[in-house]
Tab-separated table of C-alpha atoms in Angstrom:
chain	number	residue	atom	x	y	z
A	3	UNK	CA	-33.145	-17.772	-6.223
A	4	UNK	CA	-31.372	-16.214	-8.945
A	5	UNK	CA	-28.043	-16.233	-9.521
A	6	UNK	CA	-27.979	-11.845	-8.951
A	7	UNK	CA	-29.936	-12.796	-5.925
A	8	UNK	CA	-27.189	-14.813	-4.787
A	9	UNK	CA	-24.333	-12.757	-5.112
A	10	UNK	CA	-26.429	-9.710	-3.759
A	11	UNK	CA	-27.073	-12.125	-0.458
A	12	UNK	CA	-23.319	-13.680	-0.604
A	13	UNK	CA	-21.850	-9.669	-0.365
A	14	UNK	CA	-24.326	-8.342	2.286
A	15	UNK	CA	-23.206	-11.394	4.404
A	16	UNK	CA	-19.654	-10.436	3.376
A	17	UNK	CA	-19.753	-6.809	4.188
A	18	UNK	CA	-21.752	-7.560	7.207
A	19	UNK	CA	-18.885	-10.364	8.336
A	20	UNK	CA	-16.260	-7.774	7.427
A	21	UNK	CA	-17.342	-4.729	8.296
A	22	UNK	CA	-18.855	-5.740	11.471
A	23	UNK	CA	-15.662	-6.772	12.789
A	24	UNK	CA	-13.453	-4.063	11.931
A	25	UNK	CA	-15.689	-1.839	13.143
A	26	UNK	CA	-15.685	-3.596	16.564
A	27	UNK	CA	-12.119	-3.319	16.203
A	28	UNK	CA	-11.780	0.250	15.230
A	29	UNK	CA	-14.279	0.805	18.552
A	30	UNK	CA	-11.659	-1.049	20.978
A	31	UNK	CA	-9.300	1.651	19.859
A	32	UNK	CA	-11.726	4.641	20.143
A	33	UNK	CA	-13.666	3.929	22.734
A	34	UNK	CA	-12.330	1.516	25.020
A	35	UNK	CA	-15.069	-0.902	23.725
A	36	UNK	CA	-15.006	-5.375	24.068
A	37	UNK	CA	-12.053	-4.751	25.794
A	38	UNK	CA	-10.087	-2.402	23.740
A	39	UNK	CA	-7.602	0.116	25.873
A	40	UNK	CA	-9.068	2.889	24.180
A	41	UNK	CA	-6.913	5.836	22.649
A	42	UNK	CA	-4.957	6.061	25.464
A	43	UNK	CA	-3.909	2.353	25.656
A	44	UNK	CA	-3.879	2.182	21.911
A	45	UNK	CA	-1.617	5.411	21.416
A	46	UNK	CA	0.897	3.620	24.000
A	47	UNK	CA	0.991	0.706	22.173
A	48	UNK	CA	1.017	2.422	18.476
A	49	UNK	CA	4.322	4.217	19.846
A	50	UNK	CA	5.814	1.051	21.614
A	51	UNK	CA	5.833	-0.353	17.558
A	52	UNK	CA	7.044	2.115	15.616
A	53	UNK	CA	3.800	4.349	14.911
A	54	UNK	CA	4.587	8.028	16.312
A	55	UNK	CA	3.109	9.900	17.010
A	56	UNK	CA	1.110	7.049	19.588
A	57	UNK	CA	-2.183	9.221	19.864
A	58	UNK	CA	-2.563	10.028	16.787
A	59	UNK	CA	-1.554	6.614	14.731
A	60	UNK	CA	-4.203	5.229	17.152
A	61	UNK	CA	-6.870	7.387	16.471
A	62	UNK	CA	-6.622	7.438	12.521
A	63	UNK	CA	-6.536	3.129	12.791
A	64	UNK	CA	-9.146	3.586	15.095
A	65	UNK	CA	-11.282	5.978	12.322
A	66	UNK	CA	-10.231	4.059	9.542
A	67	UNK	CA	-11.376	0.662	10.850
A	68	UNK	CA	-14.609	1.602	13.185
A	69	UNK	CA	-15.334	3.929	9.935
A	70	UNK	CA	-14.675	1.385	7.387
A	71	UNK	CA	-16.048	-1.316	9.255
A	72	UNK	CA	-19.359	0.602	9.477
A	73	UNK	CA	-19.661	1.927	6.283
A	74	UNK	CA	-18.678	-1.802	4.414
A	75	UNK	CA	-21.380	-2.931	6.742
A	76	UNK	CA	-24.215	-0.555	5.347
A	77	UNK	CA	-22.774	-0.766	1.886
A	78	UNK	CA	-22.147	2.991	2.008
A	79	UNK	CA	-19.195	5.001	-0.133
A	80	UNK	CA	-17.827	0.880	-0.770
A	81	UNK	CA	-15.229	1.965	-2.688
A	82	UNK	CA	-13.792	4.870	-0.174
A	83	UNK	CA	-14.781	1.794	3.114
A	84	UNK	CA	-13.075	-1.056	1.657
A	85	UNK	CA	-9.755	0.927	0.679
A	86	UNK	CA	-9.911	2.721	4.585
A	87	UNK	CA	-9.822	-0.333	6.350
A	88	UNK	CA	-7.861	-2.173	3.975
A	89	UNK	CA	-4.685	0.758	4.707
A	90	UNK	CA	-5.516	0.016	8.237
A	91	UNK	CA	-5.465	-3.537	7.656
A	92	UNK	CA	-1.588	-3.040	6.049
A	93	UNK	CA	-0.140	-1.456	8.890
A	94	UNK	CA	-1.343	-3.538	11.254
A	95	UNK	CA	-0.036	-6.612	9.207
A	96	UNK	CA	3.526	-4.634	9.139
A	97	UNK	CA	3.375	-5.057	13.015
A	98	UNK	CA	2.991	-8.788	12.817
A	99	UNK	CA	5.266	-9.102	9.428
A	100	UNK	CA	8.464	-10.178	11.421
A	101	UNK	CA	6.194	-13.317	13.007
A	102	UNK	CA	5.547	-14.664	9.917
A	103	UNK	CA	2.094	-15.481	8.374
A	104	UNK	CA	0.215	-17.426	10.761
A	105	UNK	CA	-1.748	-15.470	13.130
A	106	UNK	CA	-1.412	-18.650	15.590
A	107	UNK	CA	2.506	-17.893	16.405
A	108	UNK	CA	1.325	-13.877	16.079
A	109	UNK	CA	1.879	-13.735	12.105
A	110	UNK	CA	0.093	-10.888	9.698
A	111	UNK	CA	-2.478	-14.169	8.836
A	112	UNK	CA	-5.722	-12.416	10.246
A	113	UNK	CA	-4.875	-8.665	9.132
A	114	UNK	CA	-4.012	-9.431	5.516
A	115	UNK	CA	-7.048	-11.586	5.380
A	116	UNK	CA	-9.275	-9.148	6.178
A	117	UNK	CA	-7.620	-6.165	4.419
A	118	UNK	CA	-7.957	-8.456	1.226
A	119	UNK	CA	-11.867	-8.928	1.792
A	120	UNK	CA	-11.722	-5.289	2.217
A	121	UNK	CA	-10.275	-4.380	-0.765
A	122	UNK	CA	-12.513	-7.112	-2.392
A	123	UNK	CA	-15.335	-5.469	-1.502
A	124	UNK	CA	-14.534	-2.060	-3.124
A	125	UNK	CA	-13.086	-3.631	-5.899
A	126	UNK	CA	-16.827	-6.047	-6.194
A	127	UNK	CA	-19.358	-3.143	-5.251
A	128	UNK	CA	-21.898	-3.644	-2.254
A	129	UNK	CA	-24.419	-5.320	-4.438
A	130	UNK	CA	-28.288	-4.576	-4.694
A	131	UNK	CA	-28.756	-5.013	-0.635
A	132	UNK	CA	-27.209	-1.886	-0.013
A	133	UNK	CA	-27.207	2.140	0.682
A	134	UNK	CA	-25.335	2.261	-2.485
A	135	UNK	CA	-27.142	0.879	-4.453
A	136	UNK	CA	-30.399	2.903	-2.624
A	137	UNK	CA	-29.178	6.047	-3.442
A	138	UNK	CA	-28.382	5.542	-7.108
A	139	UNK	CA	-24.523	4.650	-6.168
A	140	UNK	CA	-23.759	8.668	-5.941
A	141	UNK	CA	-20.535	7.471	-3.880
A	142	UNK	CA	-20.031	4.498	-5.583
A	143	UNK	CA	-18.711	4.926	-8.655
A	144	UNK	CA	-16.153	3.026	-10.983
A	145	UNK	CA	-13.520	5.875	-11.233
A	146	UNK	CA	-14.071	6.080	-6.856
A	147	UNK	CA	-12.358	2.613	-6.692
A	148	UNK	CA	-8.713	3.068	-8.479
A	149	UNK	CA	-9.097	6.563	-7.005
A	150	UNK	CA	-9.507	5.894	-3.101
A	151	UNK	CA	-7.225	2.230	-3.334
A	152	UNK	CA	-4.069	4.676	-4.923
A	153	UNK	CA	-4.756	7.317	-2.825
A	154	UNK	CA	-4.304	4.433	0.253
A	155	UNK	CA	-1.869	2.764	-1.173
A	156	UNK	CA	0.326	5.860	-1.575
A	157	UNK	CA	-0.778	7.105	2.113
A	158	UNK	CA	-0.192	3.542	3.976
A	159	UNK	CA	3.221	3.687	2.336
A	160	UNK	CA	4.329	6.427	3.402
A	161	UNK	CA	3.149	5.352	6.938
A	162	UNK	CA	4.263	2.065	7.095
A	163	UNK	CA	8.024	3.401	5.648
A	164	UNK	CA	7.995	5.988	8.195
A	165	UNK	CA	7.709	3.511	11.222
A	166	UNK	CA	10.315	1.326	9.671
A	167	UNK	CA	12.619	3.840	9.301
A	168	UNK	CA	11.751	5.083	13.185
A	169	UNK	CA	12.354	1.283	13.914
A	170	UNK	CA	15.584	1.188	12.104
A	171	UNK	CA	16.710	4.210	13.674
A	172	UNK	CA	15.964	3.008	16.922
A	173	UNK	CA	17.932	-0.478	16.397
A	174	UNK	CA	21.188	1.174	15.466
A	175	UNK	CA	20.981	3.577	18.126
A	176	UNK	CA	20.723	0.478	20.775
A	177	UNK	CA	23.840	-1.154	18.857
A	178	UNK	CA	25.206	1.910	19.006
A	179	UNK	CA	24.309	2.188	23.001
A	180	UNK	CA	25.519	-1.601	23.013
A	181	UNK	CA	29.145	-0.980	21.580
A	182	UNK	CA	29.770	2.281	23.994
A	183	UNK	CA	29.061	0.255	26.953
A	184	UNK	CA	31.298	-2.686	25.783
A	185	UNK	CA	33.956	-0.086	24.562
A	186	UNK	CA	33.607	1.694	28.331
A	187	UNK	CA	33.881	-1.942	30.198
A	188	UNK	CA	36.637	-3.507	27.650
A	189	UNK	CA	38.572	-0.484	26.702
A	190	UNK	CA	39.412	0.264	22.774
């Protein structure tokens, strides 16, 4: 086997491995799918940290990563794949941020990982074994990857700022709450 032959196999098992798993991801969000709460679940939760509106935040990680995922797996539009599910990737390691890095004590550990293999992959190309590389790379060219990794960069960004500033909004107000209660009970 040649040494083309085994990167070609190594990235089909990588994009398979990958996208296979954010799509199942993306589908618990969706659709309710191995165990997922759906959009309704999903929205509840997306509001409960910091992503408003709920519904919405739910259903555009839910595109993003059942979308990605897919598309990664086939080795479809790699460039425009990778970068979707690596922005989902990033705002779902925001959530987990404050718990540190290891997934094990509910750190960003598992997100980041696979938003980097993500991003790897539209950075790398699907290889030979793919739809890309079928239909003559039409969506899969060189300019597509700086193109569609800014253009989520910049997006993710300005969603993942949003939610902190909703978050710290949200904290002062409860201090806020805190030290009118105590002022009410103590006197000034």
């Amino acid at each position: 086997m040649s040494c083309d032959d085994r990167r070609d196999l190594g990235l089909l098992l990588l994009r398979l491995g990958t996208g296979g798993v954010l799509a199942a991801h993306g589908a618990q969000k969706l659709f309710g799918w191995f165990g997922g709460h759906g959009i309704e679940g999903t929205g509840q939760f997306m509001e409960s940290v910091g992503y408003a509106p709920g519904r919405t935040s739910a259903t555009a990680a839910g595109l993003a990563e059942t979308g990605g995922g897919a598309l990664l797996a086939l080795g479809l539009a790699t460039p425009a794949a990778g970068a979707a599910a690596a922005g989902a990737m990033a705002g779902a390691s925001a959530v987990h941020a404050p718990n540190g890095f290891f997934a094990m004590e509910g750190g960003y550990e598992y997100a980041a990982t696979l938003a980097l293999a993500a991003t790897g992959l539209a950075v790398a190309g699907p290889g030979r074994l793919s739809l890309d590389h079928a239909l003559g790379h039409v969506l899969d060219r060189g300019w597509m990857v700086p193109a569609a990794l800014g253009a989520t960069a910049a997006v993710t960004a300005l969603v993942v700022g949003a939610r902190s500033k909703r978050l710290r909004k949200a904290d002062q107000d409860e201090q806020e709450a805190l030290f009118a209660e105590e002022e009410a009970l103590f006197g000034a």
